[in-house]
């Protein structure tokens, strides 16, 4: 709405609002991803609502950016669409919105590393945001700065995951595959089974992209199949979660 309370744009919420309660977040941007887009940012801990405007034609009406608190003023951020896959409905990554939305996140973490340059977790989340904003070279620089602090958190595999994604975007597929294989081997030794599977899904998905870039189709398919297998192990509603994997398989 505008300052006088008049509706600027109509957003359709059917099938979405009833499921937000089961999705974890501390802050949320509600994004209308039409040609003229608006998002409303609010916090579960207060009632402040801020309007953010932007542009983009993504063929979708609504996406959510969920900010999950980690430590300090650091947040893990997901940008999601609500969609139907077969008979299942659920949240899927809104990857077409990443480059534009994560520019905002990059700016947020750039301020944080200025305020606390010795906090490795801010450098980690800056690197992650830079990768998603299609700034992979900047992401690698932030990884170098953050890892040099030799902090116990984030752990080594966190850095390697972000590094592998950045290397893929730079077309350095051989180095990316080697990095991601190290991640997978390390996670396979983890005792926390749930955490291991969640990160392994992402690691195998990114590894497939490395193999696809290297034109090693059989290895790429095997990595995707492993990612799908792990998704089915951790959720009774695998359709939406597996959609990006299925789409990538179709492109091979």
mmCIF file of N, CA and C in Angstrom, residues 157-229:
data_model
loop_
_atom_site.group_PDB
_atom_site.id
_atom_site.type_symbol
_atom_site.label_atom_id
_atom_site.label_comp_id
_atom_site.label_asym_id
_atom_site.label_seq_id
_atom_site.Cartn_x
_atom_site.Cartn_y
_atom_site.Cartn_z
ATOM 1 N N UNK A 157 34.248 -27.245 6.667
ATOM 2 C CA UNK A 157 33.372 -27.663 5.567
ATOM 3 C C UNK A 157 32.429 -26.541 5.127
ATOM 4 N N UNK A 158 32.069 -25.627 6.055
ATOM 5 C CA UNK A 158 31.245 -24.475 5.665
ATOM 6 C C UNK A 158 31.962 -23.635 4.605
ATOM 7 N N UNK A 159 33.226 -23.334 4.880
ATOM 8 C CA UNK A 159 34.015 -22.537 3.927
ATOM 9 C C UNK A 159 34.152 -23.257 2.591
ATOM 10 N N UNK A 160 34.409 -24.562 2.654
ATOM 11 C CA UNK A 160 34.609 -25.322 1.423
ATOM 12 C C UNK A 160 33.331 -25.396 0.586
ATOM 13 N N UNK A 161 32.183 -25.477 1.240
ATOM 14 C CA UNK A 161 30.921 -25.485 0.501
ATOM 15 C C UNK A 161 30.756 -24.207 -0.313
ATOM 16 N N UNK A 162 31.004 -23.064 0.327
ATOM 17 C CA UNK A 162 30.870 -21.780 -0.360
ATOM 18 C C UNK A 162 31.934 -21.643 -1.445
ATOM 19 N N UNK A 163 33.128 -22.131 -1.155
ATOM 20 C CA UNK A 163 34.209 -22.075 -2.142
ATOM 21 C C UNK A 163 33.864 -22.910 -3.371
ATOM 22 N N UNK A 164 33.337 -24.108 -3.157
ATOM 23 C CA UNK A 164 32.970 -24.964 -4.287
ATOM 24 C C UNK A 164 31.933 -24.312 -5.179
ATOM 25 N N UNK A 165 30.936 -23.663 -4.565
ATOM 26 C CA UNK A 165 29.900 -22.982 -5.340
ATOM 27 C C UNK A 165 30.489 -21.830 -6.146
ATOM 28 N N UNK A 166 31.389 -21.069 -5.526
ATOM 29 C CA UNK A 166 32.018 -19.930 -6.214
ATOM 30 C C UNK A 166 32.880 -20.409 -7.382
ATOM 31 N N UNK A 167 33.636 -21.485 -7.165
ATOM 32 C CA UNK A 167 34.489 -22.018 -8.237
ATOM 33 C C UNK A 167 33.653 -22.516 -9.408
ATOM 34 N N UNK A 168 32.520 -23.132 -9.129
ATOM 35 C CA UNK A 168 31.623 -23.555 -10.213
ATOM 36 C C UNK A 168 31.185 -22.357 -11.047
ATOM 37 N N UNK A 169 30.833 -21.269 -10.385
ATOM 38 C CA UNK A 169 30.360 -20.087 -11.111
ATOM 39 C C UNK A 169 31.469 -19.451 -11.936
ATOM 40 N N UNK A 170 32.721 -19.670 -11.537
ATOM 41 C CA UNK A 170 33.848 -19.155 -12.308
ATOM 42 C C UNK A 170 34.278 -20.120 -13.414
ATOM 43 N N UNK A 171 33.611 -21.259 -13.499
ATOM 44 C CA UNK A 171 33.968 -22.245 -14.518
ATOM 45 C C UNK A 171 35.200 -23.053 -14.178
ATOM 46 N N UNK A 172 35.639 -23.011 -12.917
ATOM 47 C CA UNK A 172 36.805 -23.775 -12.480
ATOM 48 C C UNK A 172 36.315 -25.120 -11.921
ATOM 49 N N UNK A 173 35.789 -25.931 -12.814
ATOM 50 C CA UNK A 173 35.075 -27.133 -12.415
ATOM 51 C C UNK A 173 35.970 -28.200 -11.788
ATOM 52 N N UNK A 174 37.191 -28.323 -12.276
ATOM 53 C CA UNK A 174 38.101 -29.320 -11.723
ATOM 54 C C UNK A 174 38.410 -29.009 -10.259
ATOM 55 N N UNK A 175 38.744 -27.747 -9.978
ATOM 56 C CA UNK A 175 39.038 -27.332 -8.611
ATOM 57 C C UNK A 175 37.786 -27.416 -7.743
ATOM 58 N N UNK A 176 36.642 -27.061 -8.324
ATOM 59 C CA UNK A 176 35.386 -27.126 -7.575
ATOM 60 C C UNK A 176 35.066 -28.566 -7.181
ATOM 61 N N UNK A 177 35.215 -29.510 -8.103
ATOM 62 C CA UNK A 177 34.906 -30.907 -7.806
ATOM 63 C C UNK A 177 35.820 -31.445 -6.718
ATOM 64 N N UNK A 178 37.095 -31.106 -6.775
ATOM 65 C CA UNK A 178 38.033 -31.546 -5.749
ATOM 66 C C UNK A 178 37.649 -30.987 -4.379
ATOM 67 N N UNK A 179 37.256 -29.711 -4.355
ATOM 68 C CA UNK A 179 36.837 -29.065 -3.108
ATOM 69 C C UNK A 179 35.596 -29.734 -2.532
ATOM 70 N N UNK A 180 34.621 -30.004 -3.377
ATOM 71 C CA UNK A 180 33.360 -30.584 -2.915
ATOM 72 C C UNK A 180 33.507 -32.045 -2.511
ATOM 73 N N UNK A 181 34.390 -32.767 -3.167
ATOM 74 C CA UNK A 181 34.663 -34.143 -2.745
ATOM 75 C C UNK A 181 35.248 -34.149 -1.342
ATOM 76 N N UNK A 182 36.114 -33.189 -1.030
ATOM 77 C CA UNK A 182 36.659 -33.069 0.326
ATOM 78 C C UNK A 182 35.547 -32.805 1.339
ATOM 79 N N UNK A 183 34.583 -31.960 0.942
ATOM 80 C CA UNK A 183 33.443 -31.682 1.816
ATOM 81 C C UNK A 183 32.667 -32.968 2.099
ATOM 82 N N UNK A 184 32.358 -33.695 1.039
ATOM 83 C CA UNK A 184 31.560 -34.914 1.164
ATOM 84 C C UNK A 184 32.274 -35.949 2.032
ATOM 85 N N UNK A 185 33.561 -36.127 1.812
ATOM 86 C CA UNK A 185 34.317 -37.095 2.603
ATOM 87 C C UNK A 185 34.326 -36.717 4.080
ATOM 88 N N UNK A 186 34.438 -35.416 4.367
ATOM 89 C CA UNK A 186 34.426 -34.958 5.746
ATOM 90 C C UNK A 186 33.066 -35.137 6.395
ATOM 91 N N UNK A 187 32.014 -34.809 5.663
ATOM 92 C CA UNK A 187 30.662 -34.926 6.207
ATOM 93 C C UNK A 187 30.268 -36.378 6.434
ATOM 94 N N UNK A 188 30.782 -37.277 5.607
ATOM 95 C CA UNK A 188 30.476 -38.700 5.782
ATOM 96 C C UNK A 188 30.998 -39.212 7.124
ATOM 97 N N UNK A 189 31.987 -38.518 7.682
ATOM 98 C CA UNK A 189 32.537 -38.925 8.977
ATOM 99 C C UNK A 189 31.828 -38.265 10.153
ATOM 100 N N UNK A 190 30.895 -37.335 9.878
ATOM 101 C CA UNK A 190 30.189 -36.635 10.946
ATOM 102 C C UNK A 190 29.262 -37.583 11.695
ATOM 103 N N UNK A 191 29.161 -37.388 13.004
ATOM 104 C CA UNK A 191 28.286 -38.222 13.830
ATOM 105 C C UNK A 191 26.846 -37.703 13.829
ATOM 106 N N UNK A 192 26.670 -36.394 13.604
ATOM 107 C CA UNK A 192 25.330 -35.806 13.577
ATOM 108 C C UNK A 192 24.681 -36.149 12.239
ATOM 109 N N UNK A 193 23.864 -37.191 12.238
ATOM 110 C CA UNK A 193 23.339 -37.726 10.984
ATOM 111 C C UNK A 193 22.461 -36.733 10.244
ATOM 112 N N UNK A 194 21.586 -36.003 10.993
ATOM 113 C CA UNK A 194 20.681 -35.072 10.323
ATOM 114 C C UNK A 194 21.468 -33.943 9.666
ATOM 115 N N UNK A 195 22.411 -33.343 10.416
ATOM 116 C CA UNK A 195 23.213 -32.260 9.855
ATOM 117 C C UNK A 195 23.994 -32.751 8.646
ATOM 118 N N UNK A 196 24.536 -33.971 8.759
ATOM 119 C CA UNK A 196 25.328 -34.514 7.666
ATOM 120 C C UNK A 196 24.496 -34.620 6.395
ATOM 121 N N UNK A 197 23.307 -35.167 6.502
ATOM 122 C CA UNK A 197 22.484 -35.376 5.318
ATOM 123 C C UNK A 197 22.055 -34.047 4.698
ATOM 124 N N UNK A 198 21.717 -33.073 5.527
ATOM 125 C CA UNK A 198 21.267 -31.789 5.001
ATOM 126 C C UNK A 198 22.352 -31.116 4.177
ATOM 127 N N UNK A 199 23.575 -31.092 4.697
ATOM 128 C CA UNK A 199 24.671 -30.490 3.949
ATOM 129 C C UNK A 199 25.119 -31.360 2.779
ATOM 130 N N UNK A 200 25.030 -32.677 2.947
ATOM 131 C CA UNK A 200 25.424 -33.565 1.863
ATOM 132 C C UNK A 200 24.545 -33.384 0.627
ATOM 133 N N UNK A 201 23.261 -33.116 0.846
ATOM 134 C CA UNK A 201 22.358 -32.878 -0.278
ATOM 135 C C UNK A 201 22.891 -31.738 -1.135
ATOM 136 N N UNK A 202 23.253 -30.641 -0.489
ATOM 137 C CA UNK A 202 23.785 -29.481 -1.201
ATOM 138 C C UNK A 202 25.140 -29.791 -1.833
ATOM 139 N N UNK A 203 25.991 -30.512 -1.115
ATOM 140 C CA UNK A 203 27.324 -30.821 -1.635
ATOM 141 C C UNK A 203 27.243 -31.678 -2.890
ATOM 142 N N UNK A 204 26.384 -32.698 -2.866
ATOM 143 C CA UNK A 204 26.235 -33.555 -4.054
ATOM 144 C C UNK A 204 25.613 -32.780 -5.217
ATOM 145 N N UNK A 205 24.675 -31.887 -4.904
ATOM 146 C CA UNK A 205 24.056 -31.075 -5.950
ATOM 147 C C UNK A 205 25.103 -30.190 -6.642
ATOM 148 N N UNK A 206 25.947 -29.541 -5.850
ATOM 149 C CA UNK A 206 26.995 -28.696 -6.421
ATOM 150 C C UNK A 206 28.054 -29.516 -7.152
ATOM 151 N N UNK A 207 28.345 -30.705 -6.617
ATOM 152 C CA UNK A 207 29.318 -31.579 -7.279
ATOM 153 C C UNK A 207 28.822 -31.981 -8.656
ATOM 154 N N UNK A 208 27.515 -32.230 -8.772
ATOM 155 C CA UNK A 208 26.958 -32.544 -10.091
ATOM 156 C C UNK A 208 27.220 -31.435 -11.085
ATOM 157 N N UNK A 209 27.077 -30.186 -10.616
ATOM 158 C CA UNK A 209 27.305 -29.060 -11.513
ATOM 159 C C UNK A 209 28.760 -29.005 -11.963
ATOM 160 N N UNK A 210 29.664 -29.397 -11.072
ATOM 161 C CA UNK A 210 31.076 -29.474 -11.451
ATOM 162 C C UNK A 210 31.271 -30.525 -12.543
ATOM 163 N N UNK A 211 30.707 -31.711 -12.335
ATOM 164 C CA UNK A 211 30.850 -32.781 -13.322
ATOM 165 C C UNK A 211 30.163 -32.424 -14.637
ATOM 166 N N UNK A 212 29.012 -31.753 -14.549
ATOM 167 C CA UNK A 212 28.334 -31.326 -15.776
ATOM 168 C C UNK A 212 29.220 -30.359 -16.555
ATOM 169 N N UNK A 213 29.879 -29.451 -15.836
ATOM 170 C CA UNK A 213 30.789 -28.507 -16.483
ATOM 171 C C UNK A 213 31.977 -29.196 -17.128
ATOM 172 N N UNK A 214 32.391 -30.325 -16.539
ATOM 173 C CA UNK A 214 33.514 -31.102 -17.081
ATOM 174 C C UNK A 214 33.062 -32.094 -18.153
ATOM 175 N N UNK A 215 31.750 -32.103 -18.459
ATOM 176 C CA UNK A 215 31.155 -33.012 -19.447
ATOM 177 C C UNK A 215 31.268 -34.474 -19.014
ATOM 178 N N UNK A 216 31.328 -34.714 -17.718
ATOM 179 C CA UNK A 216 31.365 -36.084 -17.195
ATOM 180 C C UNK A 216 29.939 -36.443 -16.762
ATOM 181 N N UNK A 217 29.124 -36.772 -17.752
ATOM 182 C CA UNK A 217 27.686 -36.929 -17.542
ATOM 183 C C UNK A 217 27.344 -38.050 -16.570
ATOM 184 N N UNK A 218 28.020 -39.188 -16.661
ATOM 185 C CA UNK A 218 27.711 -40.310 -15.780
ATOM 186 C C UNK A 218 27.958 -39.940 -14.317
ATOM 187 N N UNK A 219 29.053 -39.266 -14.055
ATOM 188 C CA UNK A 219 29.356 -38.847 -12.683
ATOM 189 C C UNK A 219 28.347 -37.802 -12.208
ATOM 190 N N UNK A 220 27.942 -36.925 -13.121
ATOM 191 C CA UNK A 220 26.959 -35.905 -12.767
ATOM 192 C C UNK A 220 25.633 -36.549 -12.371
ATOM 193 N N UNK A 221 25.173 -37.524 -13.159
ATOM 194 C CA UNK A 221 23.923 -38.219 -12.851
ATOM 195 C C UNK A 221 24.014 -38.956 -11.520
ATOM 196 N N UNK A 222 25.164 -39.571 -11.258
ATOM 197 C CA UNK A 222 25.352 -40.308 -10.006
ATOM 198 C C UNK A 222 25.280 -39.359 -8.804
ATOM 199 N N UNK A 223 25.861 -38.168 -8.935
ATOM 200 C CA UNK A 223 25.820 -37.186 -7.854
ATOM 201 C C UNK A 223 24.395 -36.711 -7.610
ATOM 202 N N UNK A 224 23.662 -36.477 -8.688
ATOM 203 C CA UNK A 224 22.269 -36.061 -8.550
ATOM 204 C C UNK A 224 21.421 -37.150 -7.898
ATOM 205 N N UNK A 225 21.637 -38.389 -8.319
ATOM 206 C CA UNK A 225 20.879 -39.493 -7.749
ATOM 207 C C UNK A 225 21.156 -39.632 -6.257
ATOM 208 N N UNK A 226 22.390 -39.386 -5.860
ATOM 209 C CA UNK A 226 22.734 -39.438 -4.438
ATOM 210 C C UNK A 226 22.027 -38.320 -3.685
ATOM 211 N N UNK A 227 21.960 -37.132 -4.291
ATOM 212 C CA UNK A 227 21.257 -36.013 -3.672
ATOM 213 C C UNK A 227 19.774 -36.343 -3.496
ATOM 214 N N UNK A 228 19.150 -36.924 -4.522
ATOM 215 C CA UNK A 228 17.740 -37.312 -4.439
ATOM 216 C C UNK A 228 17.508 -38.383 -3.371
ATOM 217 N N UNK A 229 18.417 -39.323 -3.288
ATOM 218 C CA UNK A 229 18.306 -40.387 -2.286
ATOM 219 C C UNK A 229 18.316 -39.806 -0.868
#
